[in-house]
mmCIF file of C-alpha atoms in Angstrom:
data_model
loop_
_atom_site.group_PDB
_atom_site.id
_atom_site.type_symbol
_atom_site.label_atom_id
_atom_site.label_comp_id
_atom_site.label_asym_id
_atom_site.label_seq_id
_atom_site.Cartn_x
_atom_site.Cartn_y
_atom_site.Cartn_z
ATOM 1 C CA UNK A 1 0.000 0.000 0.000
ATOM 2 C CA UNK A 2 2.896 2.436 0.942
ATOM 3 C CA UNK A 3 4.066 2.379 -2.551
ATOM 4 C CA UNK A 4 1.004 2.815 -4.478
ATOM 5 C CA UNK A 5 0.550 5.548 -2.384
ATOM 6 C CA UNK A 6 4.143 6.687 -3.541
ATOM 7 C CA UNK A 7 3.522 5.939 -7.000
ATOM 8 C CA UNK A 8 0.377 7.646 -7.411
ATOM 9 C CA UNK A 9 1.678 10.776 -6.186
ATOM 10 C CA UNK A 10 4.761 10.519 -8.231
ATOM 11 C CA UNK A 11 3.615 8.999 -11.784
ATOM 12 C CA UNK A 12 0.384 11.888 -12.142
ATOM 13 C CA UNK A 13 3.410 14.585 -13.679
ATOM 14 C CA UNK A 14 4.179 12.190 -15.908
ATOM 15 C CA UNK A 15 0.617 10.925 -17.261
ATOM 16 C CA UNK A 16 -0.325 10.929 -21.111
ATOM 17 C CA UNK A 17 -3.154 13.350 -21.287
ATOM 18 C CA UNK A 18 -5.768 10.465 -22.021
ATOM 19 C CA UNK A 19 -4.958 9.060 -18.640
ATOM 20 C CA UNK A 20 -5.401 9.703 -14.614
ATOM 21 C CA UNK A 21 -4.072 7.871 -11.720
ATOM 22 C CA UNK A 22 -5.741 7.656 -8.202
ATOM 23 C CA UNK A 23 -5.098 5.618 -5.166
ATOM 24 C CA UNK A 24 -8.184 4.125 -4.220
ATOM 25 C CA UNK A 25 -9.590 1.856 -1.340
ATOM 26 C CA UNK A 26 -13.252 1.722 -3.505
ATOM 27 C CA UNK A 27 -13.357 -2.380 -4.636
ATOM 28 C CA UNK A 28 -16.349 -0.738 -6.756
ATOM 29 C CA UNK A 29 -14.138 0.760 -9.862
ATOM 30 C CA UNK A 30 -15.111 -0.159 -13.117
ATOM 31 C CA UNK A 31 -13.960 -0.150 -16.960
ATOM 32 C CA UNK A 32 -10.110 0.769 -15.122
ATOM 33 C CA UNK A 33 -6.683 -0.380 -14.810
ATOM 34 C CA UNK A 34 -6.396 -1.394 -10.892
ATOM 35 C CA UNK A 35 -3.119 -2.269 -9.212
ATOM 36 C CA UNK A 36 -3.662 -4.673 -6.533
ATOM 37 C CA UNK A 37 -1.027 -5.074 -3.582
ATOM 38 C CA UNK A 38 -1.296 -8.782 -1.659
ATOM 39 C CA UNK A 39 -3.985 -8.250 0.627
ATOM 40 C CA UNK A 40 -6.418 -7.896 -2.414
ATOM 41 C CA UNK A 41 -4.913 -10.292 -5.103
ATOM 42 C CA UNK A 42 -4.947 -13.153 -2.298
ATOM 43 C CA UNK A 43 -8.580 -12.141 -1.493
ATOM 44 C CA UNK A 44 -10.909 -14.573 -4.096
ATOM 45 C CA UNK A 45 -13.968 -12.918 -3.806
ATOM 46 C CA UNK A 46 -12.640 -9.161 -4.137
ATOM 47 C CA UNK A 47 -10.565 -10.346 -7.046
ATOM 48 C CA UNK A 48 -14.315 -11.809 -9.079
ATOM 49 C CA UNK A 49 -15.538 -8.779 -8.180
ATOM 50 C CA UNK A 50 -13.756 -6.510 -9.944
ATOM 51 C CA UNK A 51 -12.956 -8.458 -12.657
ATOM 52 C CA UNK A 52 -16.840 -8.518 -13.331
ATOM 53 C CA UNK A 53 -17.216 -4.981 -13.115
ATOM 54 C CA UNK A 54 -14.947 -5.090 -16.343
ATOM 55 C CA UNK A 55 -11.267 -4.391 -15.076
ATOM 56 C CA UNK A 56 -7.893 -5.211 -16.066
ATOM 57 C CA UNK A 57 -5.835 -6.133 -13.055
ATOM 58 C CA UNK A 58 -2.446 -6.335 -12.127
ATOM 59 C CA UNK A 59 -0.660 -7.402 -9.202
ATOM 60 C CA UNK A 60 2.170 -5.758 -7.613
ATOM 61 C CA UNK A 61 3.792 -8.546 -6.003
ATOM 62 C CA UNK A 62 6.308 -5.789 -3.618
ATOM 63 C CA UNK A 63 6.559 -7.886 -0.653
ATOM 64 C CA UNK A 64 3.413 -10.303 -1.318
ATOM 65 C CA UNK A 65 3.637 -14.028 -2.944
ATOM 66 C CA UNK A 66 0.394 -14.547 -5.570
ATOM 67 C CA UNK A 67 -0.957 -18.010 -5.356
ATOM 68 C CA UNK A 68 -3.844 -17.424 -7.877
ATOM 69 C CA UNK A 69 -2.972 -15.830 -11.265
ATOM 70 C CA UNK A 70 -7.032 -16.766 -12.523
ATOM 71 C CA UNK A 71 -7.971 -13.067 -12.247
ATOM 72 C CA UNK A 72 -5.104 -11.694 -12.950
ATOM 73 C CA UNK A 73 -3.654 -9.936 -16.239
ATOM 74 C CA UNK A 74 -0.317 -8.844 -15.601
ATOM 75 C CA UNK A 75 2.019 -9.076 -12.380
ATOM 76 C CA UNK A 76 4.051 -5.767 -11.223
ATOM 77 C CA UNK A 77 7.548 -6.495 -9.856
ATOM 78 C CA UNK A 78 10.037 -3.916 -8.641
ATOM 79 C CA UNK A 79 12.631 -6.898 -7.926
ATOM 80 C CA UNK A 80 14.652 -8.650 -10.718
ATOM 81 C CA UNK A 81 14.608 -11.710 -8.503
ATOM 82 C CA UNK A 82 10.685 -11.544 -8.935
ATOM 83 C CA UNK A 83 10.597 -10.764 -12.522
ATOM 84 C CA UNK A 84 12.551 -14.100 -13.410
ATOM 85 C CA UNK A 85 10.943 -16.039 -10.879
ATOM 86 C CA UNK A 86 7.211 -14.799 -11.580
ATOM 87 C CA UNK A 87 8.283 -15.325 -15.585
ATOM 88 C CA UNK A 88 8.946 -18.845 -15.123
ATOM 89 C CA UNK A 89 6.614 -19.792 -12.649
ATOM 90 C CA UNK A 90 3.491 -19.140 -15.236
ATOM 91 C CA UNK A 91 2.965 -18.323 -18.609
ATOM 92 C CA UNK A 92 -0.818 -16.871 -18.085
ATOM 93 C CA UNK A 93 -0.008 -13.089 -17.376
ATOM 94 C CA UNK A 94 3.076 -11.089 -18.831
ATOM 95 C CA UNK A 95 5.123 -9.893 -16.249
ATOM 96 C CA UNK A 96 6.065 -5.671 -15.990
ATOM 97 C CA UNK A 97 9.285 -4.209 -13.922
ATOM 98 C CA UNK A 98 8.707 -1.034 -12.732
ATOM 99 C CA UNK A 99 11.542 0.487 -10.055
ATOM 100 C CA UNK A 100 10.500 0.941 -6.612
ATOM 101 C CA UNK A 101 11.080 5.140 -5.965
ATOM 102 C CA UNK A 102 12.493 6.437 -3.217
ATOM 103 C CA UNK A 103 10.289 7.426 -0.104
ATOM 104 C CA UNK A 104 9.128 10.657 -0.787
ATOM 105 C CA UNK A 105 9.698 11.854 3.026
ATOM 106 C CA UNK A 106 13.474 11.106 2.383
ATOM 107 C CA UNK A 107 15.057 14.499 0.786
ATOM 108 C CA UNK A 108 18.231 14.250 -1.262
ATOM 109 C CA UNK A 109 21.226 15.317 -0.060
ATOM 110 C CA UNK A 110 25.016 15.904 -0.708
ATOM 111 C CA UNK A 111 26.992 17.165 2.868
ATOM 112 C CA UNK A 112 27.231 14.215 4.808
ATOM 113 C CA UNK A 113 28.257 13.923 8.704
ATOM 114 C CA UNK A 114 33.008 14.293 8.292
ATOM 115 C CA UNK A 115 33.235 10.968 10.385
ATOM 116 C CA UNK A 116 32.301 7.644 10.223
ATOM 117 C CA UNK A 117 28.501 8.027 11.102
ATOM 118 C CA UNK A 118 26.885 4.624 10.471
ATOM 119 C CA UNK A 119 22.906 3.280 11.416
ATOM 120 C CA UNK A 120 20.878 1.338 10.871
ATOM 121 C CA UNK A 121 17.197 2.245 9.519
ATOM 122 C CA UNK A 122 14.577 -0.326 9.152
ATOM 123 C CA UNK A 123 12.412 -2.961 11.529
ATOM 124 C CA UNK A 124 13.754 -3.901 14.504
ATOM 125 C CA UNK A 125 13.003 -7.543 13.464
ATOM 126 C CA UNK A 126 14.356 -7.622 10.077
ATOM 127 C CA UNK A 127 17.888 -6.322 11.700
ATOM 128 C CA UNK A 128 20.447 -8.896 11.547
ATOM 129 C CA UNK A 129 22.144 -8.178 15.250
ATOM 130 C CA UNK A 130 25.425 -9.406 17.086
ATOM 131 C CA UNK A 131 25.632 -7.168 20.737
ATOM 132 C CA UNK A 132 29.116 -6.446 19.371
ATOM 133 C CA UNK A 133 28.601 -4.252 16.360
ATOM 134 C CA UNK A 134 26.662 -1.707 18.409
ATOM 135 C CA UNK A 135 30.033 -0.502 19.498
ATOM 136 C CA UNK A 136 29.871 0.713 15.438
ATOM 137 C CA UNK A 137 26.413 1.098 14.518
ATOM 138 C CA UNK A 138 23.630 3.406 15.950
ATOM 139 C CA UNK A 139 19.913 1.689 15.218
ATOM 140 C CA UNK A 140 16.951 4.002 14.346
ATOM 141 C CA UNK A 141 14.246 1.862 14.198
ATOM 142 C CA UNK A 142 11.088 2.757 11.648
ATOM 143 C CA UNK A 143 7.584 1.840 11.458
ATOM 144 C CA UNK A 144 5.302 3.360 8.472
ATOM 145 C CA UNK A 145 2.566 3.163 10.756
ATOM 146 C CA UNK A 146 3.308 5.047 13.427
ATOM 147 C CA UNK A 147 2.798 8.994 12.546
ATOM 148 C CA UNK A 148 5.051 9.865 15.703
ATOM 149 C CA UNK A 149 8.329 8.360 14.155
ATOM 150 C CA UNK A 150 10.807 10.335 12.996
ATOM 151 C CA UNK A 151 13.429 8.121 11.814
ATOM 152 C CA UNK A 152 13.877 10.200 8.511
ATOM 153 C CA UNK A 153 15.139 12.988 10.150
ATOM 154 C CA UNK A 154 17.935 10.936 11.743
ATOM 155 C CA UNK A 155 19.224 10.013 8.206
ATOM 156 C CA UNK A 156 21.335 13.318 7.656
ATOM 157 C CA UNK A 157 23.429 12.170 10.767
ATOM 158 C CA UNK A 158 24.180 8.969 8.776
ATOM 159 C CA UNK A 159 27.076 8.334 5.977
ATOM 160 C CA UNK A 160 26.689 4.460 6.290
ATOM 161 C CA UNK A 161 24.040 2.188 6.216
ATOM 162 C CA UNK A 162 23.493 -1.121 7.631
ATOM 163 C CA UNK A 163 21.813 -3.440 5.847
ATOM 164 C CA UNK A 164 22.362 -6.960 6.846
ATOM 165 C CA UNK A 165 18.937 -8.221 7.999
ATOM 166 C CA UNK A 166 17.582 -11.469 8.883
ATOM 167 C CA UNK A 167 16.412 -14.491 6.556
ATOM 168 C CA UNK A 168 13.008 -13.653 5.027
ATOM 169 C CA UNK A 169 10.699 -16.036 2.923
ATOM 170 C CA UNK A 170 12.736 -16.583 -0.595
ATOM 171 C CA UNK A 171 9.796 -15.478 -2.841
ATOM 172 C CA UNK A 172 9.016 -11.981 -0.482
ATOM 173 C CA UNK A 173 10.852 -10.256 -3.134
ATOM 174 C CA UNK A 174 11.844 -7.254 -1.342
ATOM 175 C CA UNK A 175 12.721 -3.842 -3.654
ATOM 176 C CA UNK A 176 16.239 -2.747 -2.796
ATOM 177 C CA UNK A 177 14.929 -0.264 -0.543
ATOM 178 C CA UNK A 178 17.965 0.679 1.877
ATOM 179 C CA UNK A 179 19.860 0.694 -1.357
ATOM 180 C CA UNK A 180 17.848 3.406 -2.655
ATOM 181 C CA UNK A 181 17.473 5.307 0.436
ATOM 182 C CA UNK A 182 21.246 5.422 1.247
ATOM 183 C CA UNK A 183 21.738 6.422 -2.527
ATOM 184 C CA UNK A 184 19.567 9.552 -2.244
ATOM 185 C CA UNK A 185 21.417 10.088 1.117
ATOM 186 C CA UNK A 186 25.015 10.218 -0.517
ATOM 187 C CA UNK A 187 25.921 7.272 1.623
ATOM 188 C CA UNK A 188 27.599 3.907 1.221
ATOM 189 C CA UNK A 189 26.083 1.163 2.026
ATOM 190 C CA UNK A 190 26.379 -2.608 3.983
ATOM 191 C CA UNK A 191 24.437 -5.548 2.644
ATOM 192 C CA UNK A 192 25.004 -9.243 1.789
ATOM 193 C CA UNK A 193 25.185 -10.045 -2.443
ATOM 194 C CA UNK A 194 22.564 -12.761 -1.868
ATOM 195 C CA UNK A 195 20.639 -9.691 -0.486
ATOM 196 C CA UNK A 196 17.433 -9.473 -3.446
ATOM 197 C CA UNK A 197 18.592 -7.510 -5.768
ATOM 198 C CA UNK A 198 21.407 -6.298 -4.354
ATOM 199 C CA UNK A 199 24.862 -7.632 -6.444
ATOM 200 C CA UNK A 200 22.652 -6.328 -9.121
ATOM 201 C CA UNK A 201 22.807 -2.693 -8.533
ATOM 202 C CA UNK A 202 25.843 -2.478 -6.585
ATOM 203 C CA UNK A 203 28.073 -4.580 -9.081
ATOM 204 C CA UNK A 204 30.477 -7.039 -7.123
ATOM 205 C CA UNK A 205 33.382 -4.821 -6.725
ATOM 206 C CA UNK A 206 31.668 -2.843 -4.347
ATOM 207 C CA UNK A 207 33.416 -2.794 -1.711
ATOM 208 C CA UNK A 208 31.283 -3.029 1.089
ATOM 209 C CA UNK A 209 28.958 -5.869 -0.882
ATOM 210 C CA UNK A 210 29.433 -8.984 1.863
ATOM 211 C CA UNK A 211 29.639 -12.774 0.181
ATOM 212 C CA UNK A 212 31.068 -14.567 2.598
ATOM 213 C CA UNK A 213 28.351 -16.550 4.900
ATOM 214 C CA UNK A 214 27.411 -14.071 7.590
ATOM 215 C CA UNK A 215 28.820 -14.339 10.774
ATOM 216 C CA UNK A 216 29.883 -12.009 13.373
ATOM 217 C CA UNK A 217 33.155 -12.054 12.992
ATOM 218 C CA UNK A 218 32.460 -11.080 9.015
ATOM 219 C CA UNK A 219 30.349 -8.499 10.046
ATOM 220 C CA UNK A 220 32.936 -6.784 12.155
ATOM 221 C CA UNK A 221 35.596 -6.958 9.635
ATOM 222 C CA UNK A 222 33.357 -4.984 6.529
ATOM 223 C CA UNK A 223 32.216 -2.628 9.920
ATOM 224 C CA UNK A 224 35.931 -2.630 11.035
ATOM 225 C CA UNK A 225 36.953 -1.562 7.153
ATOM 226 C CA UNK A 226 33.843 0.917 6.405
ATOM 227 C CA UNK A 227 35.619 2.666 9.211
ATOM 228 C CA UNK A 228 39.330 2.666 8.300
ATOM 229 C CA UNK A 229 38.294 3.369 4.703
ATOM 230 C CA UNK A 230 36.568 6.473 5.422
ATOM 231 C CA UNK A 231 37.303 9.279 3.377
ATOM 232 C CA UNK A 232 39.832 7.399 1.493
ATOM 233 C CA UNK A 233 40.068 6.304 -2.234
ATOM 234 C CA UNK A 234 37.726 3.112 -1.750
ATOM 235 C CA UNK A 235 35.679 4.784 -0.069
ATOM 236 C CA UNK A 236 34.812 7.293 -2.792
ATOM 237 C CA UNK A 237 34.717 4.560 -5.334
ATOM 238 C CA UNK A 238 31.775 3.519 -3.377
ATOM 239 C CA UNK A 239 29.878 6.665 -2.909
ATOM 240 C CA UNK A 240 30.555 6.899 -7.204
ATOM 241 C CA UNK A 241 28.668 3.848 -7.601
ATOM 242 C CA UNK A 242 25.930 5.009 -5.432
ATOM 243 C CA UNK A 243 25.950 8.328 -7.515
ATOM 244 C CA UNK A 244 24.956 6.309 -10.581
ATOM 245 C CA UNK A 245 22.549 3.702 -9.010
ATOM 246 C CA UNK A 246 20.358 6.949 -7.623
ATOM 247 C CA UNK A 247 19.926 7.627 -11.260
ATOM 248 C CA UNK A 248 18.083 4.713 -11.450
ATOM 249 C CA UNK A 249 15.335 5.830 -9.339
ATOM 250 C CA UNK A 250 14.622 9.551 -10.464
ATOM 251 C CA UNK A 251 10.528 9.879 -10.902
ATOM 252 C CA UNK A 252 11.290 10.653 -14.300
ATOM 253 C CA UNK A 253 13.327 7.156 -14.983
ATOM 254 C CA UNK A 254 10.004 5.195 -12.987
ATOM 255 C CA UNK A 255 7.932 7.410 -14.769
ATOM 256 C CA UNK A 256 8.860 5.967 -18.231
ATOM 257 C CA UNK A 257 8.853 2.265 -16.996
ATOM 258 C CA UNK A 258 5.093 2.541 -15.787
ATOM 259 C CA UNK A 259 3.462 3.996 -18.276
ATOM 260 C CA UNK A 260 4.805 2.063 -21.274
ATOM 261 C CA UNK A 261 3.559 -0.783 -18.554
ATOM 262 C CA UNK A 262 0.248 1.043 -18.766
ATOM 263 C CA UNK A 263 0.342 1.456 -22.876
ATOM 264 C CA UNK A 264 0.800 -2.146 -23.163
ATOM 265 C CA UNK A 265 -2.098 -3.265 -21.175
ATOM 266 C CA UNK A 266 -4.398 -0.548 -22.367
ATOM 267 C CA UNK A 267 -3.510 -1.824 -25.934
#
């Protein structure tokens, strides 16, 4: 839901004239193109409904695993992971990729904190935690719920961003969103290759891309050598490919990807 949200806001600029874009909780819509997130496309009954009222739907699969494709037309992924698997999983619906944007509370920026300043942003149970690296890390804890949190302000104290989290269900295709939030934040960034998409964006030289099995000790060493880099030649080599993977989410960029998605279906 948080992305549609996102998207609707963000796509609407970039609309063809002949078409408008609303988010929408109103399972009465008719004669439209609907974007369903999971708790509607595994939901039977609201699915027959709006198919009958004439509706082409598509499911954005973001963090959501479809076990139904019967009334579906086309499947949304913002993972590569998801587009392959989704692709050869069924042959009933095309499958669309369309980027996952960056959260439009998160403001781009370019002076970052002149030491070592690494957190943590994300669920407290997706972190993937050893006592020891708190001596390194600072954890700001979010929840898109709750209207009292203010963990985006804490990003400008940040430079580096840990993102090692614990094992989630295979086909949960997450986006690479701590990628794309530490991109718009001009900071580098700490995640495992196997990570989603991950090696993807990042390329395997990155330097601070972990594919070693995860253990503490490994964890300590890429903390332990974020730290002594600082500053330094790798370093910047890091923040350069961060540079060009931010390009990858401008509105503009997303923009393009959704509405040929649209065109196609509306063909």
């Amino acid at each position: 839901m948080v992305r549609q949200l996102m998207h609707s806001r963000l796509m609407m600029p970039y609309a063809p004239e002949d078409w408008g874009i609303i988010c929408t909780t109103d399972i009465n819509i008719k004669n439209s193109l609907v974007i369903v997130h999971k708790s509607i496309f595994n939901s039977p009954n609201i699915m027959q409904a709006l198919k009958a009222q004439g509706n082409t739907i598509v499911a954005d699969v973001i963090d959501g695993v479809i076990t139904d494709v019967t009334d579906i037309d086309a499947i949304l992924c913002c993972s590569h992971k998801a587009v392959a698997f989704y692709t050869a999983a069924q042959n009933k619906c095309p499958v669309f990729f369309v980027e996952h944007c960056c959260d439009i509370r998160v403001l781009e920026q370019e002076e970052t904190p002149s030491t070592f300043s690494p957190f943590y942003f994300g669920a407290s149970e997706n972190l993937l935690v050893y006592n020891s690296i708190f001596e390194f890390i600072r954890p700001c804890f979010t929840n898109y719920y709750d209207q009292q949190m203010n963990w985006v302000d804490y990003l400008k104290l940040a430079n580096f961003h840990y993102a090692l989290r614990c094992k989630i269900d295979p086909r949960s295709f997450k986006p690479f969103m701590k990628g794309i939030i530490a991109s718009f934040c001009n900071s580098n960034i700490l995640v495992h290759a196997s990570d989603g998409d991950a090696a993807r964006y990042l390329g395997q030289d990155y330097p601070y891309l972990i594919k070693e099995p995860l253990t503490e000790q490994v964890v300590l060493h890429y903390l332990a050598k974020a730290k002594d880099d600082f500053g330094g030649k790798t370093w910047n080599s890091g923040l350069a490919v961060m540079r060009d993977m931010k390009e990858l989410f401008r509105p503009a960029t997303i923009a393009a990807q959704f509405w040929t998605m649209v065109r196609r279906l509306g063909d």
